Coordinates of C-alpha atoms in Angstrom, one line a residue:
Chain A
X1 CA -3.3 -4.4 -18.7
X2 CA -3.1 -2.9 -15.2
X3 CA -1.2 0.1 -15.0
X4 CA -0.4 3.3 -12.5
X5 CA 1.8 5.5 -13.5
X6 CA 2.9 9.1 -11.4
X7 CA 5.7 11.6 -11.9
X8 CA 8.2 10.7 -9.5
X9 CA 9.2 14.0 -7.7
X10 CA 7.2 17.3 -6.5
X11 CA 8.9 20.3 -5.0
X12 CA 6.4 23.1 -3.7
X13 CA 6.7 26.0 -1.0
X14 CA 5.2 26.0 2.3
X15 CA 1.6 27.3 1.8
X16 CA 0.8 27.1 -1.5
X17 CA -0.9 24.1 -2.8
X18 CA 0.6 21.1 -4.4
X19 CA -1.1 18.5 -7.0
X20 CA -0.1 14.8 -7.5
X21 CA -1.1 13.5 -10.3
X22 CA -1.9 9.7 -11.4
X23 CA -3.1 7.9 -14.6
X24 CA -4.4 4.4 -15.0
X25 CA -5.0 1.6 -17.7
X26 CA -7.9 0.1 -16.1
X27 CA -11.1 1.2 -17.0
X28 CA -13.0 -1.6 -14.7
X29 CA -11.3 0.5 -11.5
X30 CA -13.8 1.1 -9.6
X31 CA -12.5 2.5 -6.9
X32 CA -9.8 4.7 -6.7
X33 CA -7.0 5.5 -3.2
X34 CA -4.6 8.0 -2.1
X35 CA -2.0 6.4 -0.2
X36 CA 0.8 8.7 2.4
X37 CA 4.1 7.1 3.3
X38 CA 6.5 8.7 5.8
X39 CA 10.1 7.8 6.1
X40 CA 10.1 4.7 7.8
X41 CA 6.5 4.2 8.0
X42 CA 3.9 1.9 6.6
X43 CA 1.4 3.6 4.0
X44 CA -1.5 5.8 5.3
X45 CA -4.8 6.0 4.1
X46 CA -5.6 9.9 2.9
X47 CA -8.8 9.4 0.8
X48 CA -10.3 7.1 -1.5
X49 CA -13.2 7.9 -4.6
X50 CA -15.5 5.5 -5.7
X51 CA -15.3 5.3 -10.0
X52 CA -18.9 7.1 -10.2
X53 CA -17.7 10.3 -8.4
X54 CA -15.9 13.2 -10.0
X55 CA -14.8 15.0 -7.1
X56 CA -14.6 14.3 -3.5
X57 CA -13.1 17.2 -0.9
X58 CA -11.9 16.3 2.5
X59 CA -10.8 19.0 4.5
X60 CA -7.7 19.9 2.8
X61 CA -7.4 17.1 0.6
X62 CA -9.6 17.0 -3.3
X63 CA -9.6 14.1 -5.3
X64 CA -10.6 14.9 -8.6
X65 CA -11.4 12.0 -11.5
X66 CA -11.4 11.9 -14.8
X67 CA -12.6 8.7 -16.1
X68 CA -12.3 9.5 -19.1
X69 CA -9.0 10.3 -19.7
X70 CA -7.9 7.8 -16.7
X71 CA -6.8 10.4 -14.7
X72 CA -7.0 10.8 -10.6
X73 CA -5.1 13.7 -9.5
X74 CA -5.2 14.7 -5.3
X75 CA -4.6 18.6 -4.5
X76 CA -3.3 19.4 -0.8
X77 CA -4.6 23.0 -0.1
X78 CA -1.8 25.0 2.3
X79 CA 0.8 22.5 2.1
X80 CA 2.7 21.9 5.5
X81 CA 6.3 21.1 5.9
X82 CA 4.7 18.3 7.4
X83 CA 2.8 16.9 4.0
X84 CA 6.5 15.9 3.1
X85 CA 6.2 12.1 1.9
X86 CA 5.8 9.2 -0.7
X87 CA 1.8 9.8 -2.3
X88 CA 0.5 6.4 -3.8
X89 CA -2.1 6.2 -6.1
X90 CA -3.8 3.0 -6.3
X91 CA -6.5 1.2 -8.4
X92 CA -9.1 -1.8 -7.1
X93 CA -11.2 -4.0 -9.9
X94 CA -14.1 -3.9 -8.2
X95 CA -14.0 -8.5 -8.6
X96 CA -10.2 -8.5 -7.3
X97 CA -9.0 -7.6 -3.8
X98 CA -5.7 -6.6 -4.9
X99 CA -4.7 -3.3 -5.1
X100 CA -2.6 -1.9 -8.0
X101 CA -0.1 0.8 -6.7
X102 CA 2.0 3.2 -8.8
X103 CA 5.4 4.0 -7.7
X104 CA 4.6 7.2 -5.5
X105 CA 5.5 10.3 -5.7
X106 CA 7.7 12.2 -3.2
X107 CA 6.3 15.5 -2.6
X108 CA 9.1 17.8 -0.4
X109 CA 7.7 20.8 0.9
X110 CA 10.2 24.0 1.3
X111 CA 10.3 26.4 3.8
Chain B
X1 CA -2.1 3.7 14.7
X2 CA -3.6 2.2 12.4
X3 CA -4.4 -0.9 14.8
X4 CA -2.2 -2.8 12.4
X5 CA 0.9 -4.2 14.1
X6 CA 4.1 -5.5 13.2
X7 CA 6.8 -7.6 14.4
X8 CA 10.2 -7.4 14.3
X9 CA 10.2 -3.7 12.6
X10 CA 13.8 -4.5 11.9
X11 CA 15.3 -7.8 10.7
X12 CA 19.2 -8.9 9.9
X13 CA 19.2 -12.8 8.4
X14 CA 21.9 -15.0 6.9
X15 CA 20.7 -16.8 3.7
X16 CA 20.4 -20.2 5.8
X17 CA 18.4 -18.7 8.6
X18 CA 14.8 -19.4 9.3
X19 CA 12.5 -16.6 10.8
X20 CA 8.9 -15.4 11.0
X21 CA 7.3 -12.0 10.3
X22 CA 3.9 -11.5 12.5
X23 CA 1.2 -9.4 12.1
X24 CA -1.7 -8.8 13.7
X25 CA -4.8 -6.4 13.2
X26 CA -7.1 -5.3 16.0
X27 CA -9.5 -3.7 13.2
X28 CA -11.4 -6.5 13.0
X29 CA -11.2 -7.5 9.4
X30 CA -11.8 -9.9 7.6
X31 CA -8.7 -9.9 4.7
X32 CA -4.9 -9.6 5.5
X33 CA -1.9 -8.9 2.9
X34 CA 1.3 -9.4 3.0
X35 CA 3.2 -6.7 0.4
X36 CA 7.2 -6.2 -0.7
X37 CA 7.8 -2.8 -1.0
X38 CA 11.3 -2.8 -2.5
X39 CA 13.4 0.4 -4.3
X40 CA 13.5 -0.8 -7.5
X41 CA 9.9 -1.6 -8.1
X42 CA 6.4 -0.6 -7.3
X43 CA 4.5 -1.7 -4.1
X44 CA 4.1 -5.7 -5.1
X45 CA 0.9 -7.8 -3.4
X46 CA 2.1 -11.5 -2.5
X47 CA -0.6 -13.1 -0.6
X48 CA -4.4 -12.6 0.3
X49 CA -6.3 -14.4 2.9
X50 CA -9.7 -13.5 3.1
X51 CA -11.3 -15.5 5.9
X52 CA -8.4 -17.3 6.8
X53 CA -8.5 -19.0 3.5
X54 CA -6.1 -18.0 1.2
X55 CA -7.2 -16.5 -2.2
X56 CA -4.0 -14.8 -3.9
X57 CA -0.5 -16.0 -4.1
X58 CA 1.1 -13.7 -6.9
X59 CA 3.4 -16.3 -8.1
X60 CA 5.6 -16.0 -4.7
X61 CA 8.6 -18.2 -4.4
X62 CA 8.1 -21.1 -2.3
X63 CA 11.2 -19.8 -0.1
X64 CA 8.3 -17.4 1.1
X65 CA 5.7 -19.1 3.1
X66 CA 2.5 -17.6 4.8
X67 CA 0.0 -18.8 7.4
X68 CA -2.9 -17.4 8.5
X69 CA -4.2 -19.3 11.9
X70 CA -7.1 -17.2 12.0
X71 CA -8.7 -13.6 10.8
X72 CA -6.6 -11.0 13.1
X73 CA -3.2 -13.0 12.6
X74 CA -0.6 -13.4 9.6
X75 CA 2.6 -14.5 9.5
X76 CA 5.5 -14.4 6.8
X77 CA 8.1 -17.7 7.3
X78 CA 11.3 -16.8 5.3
X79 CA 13.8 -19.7 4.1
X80 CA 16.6 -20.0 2.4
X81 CA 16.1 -15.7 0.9
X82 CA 18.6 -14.3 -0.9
X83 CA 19.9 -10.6 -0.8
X84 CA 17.4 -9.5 -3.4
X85 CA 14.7 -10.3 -1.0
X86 CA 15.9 -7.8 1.0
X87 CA 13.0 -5.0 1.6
X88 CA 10.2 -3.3 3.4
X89 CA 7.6 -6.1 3.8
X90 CA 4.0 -4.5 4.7
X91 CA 0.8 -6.5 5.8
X92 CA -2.7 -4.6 5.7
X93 CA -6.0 -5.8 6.5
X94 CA -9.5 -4.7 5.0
X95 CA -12.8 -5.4 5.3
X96 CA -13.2 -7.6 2.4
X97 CA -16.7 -5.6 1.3
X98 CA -16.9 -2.2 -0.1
X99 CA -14.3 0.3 -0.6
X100 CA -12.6 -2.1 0.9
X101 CA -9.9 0.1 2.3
X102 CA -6.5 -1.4 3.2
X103 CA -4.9 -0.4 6.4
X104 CA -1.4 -1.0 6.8
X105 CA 0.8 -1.8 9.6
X106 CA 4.3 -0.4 9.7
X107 CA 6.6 -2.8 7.8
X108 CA 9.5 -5.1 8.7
X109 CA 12.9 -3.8 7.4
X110 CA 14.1 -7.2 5.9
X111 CA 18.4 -7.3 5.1
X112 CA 19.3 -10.6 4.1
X113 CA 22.9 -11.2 4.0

């Protein structure tokens, strides 16, 4: 069955570094997002890893994957005031356009 | 920006009302979604047009009707909703090859009375 499952609440302090994490059901997935969604805004695109990958580093954004557990976590390194927001984690079959979205997890970021 | 627009961003309706939600992308894709993003459940897909054709309908009540006149247009035509249909309704657009990224446009604040 296709599942995404994430914790539903992350409080961290200005600077240090947060981690969201994310499991999934489907072991077809082939490729894995990282979705940002602001109050009142639409979802944003942070990073996406293609199944084959373990790790994948964008400036302050890492994706790390663990296939075989299921498991897709995203660290934000320094974390800003401004990194407070929804994160989505999302799964793609690589034969299926859809997208399968867990139910986010707002990070708030203390000063 | 994402290049993917929106229109209304806000919308009040009556349960006899008729209206449209447009979107347009200026990405140049080829696929467009339209999602309901509602409190008490995940992110939901309800339709995918890929070429103008359309290739998902995620068993969508008929009250929800979506047209697609050509690859950078997409609109929602609502009928007869109900209050529970009240939500954030988001279209994207993609590629359609690859990673396939989806790219969102800001949502439509749906209240139906």
């Amino acid at each position: 069955g296709e599942d995404v499952e994430q914790s539903l609440f992350l409080s961290v302090r200005e600077g240090d570094s947060s981690v969201i994490n994310c499991t999934y059901t489907d072991s077809s997935s082939t490729y894995l997002y990282w979705y940002k969604q602001e109050p009142g805004a639409g979802l944003q695109l942070l990073t996406y890893i293609f199944s084959n990958m373990d790790m994948k580093q964008d400036q302050r954004l890492t994706v790390l994957l663990n296939k075989k557990d299921k498991h897709l976590s995203l660290r934000i390194a320094d974390t800003q005031t401004g990194d407070s927001a929804i994160y989505f984690c999302a799964e793609r079959m690589d034969s299926s356009y859809k997208l399968i979205f867990g139910s986010g997890t707002r990070l708030l970021v203390r000063p | 920006e994402t290049g993917v627009t929106q229109t209304p961003r806000h919308l009040v309706m009556g349960m006899t009302n008729k209206k449209s939600l447009k979107c347009e992308q200026h990405l140049g894709h080829n696929a467009m979604y339209w999602y309901k993003q509602s409190a008490k459940k995940p992110l939901e897909l309800m339709f995918v047009y890929n070429f103008k054709e359309q290739t998902e309908n995620n068993s969508v009540p008929s009250r929800f009707s979506p047209e697609c006149p050509n690859s950078s247009h997409l609109f929602l035509h609502l009928h007869t909703l109900q209050p529970e249909d009240s939500a954030l309704y988001l279209c994207a657009s993609s590629q359609g090859q690859g990673p396939d990224t989806q790219y969102f446009g800001p949502g439509t604040r749906l209240t139906v009375l």
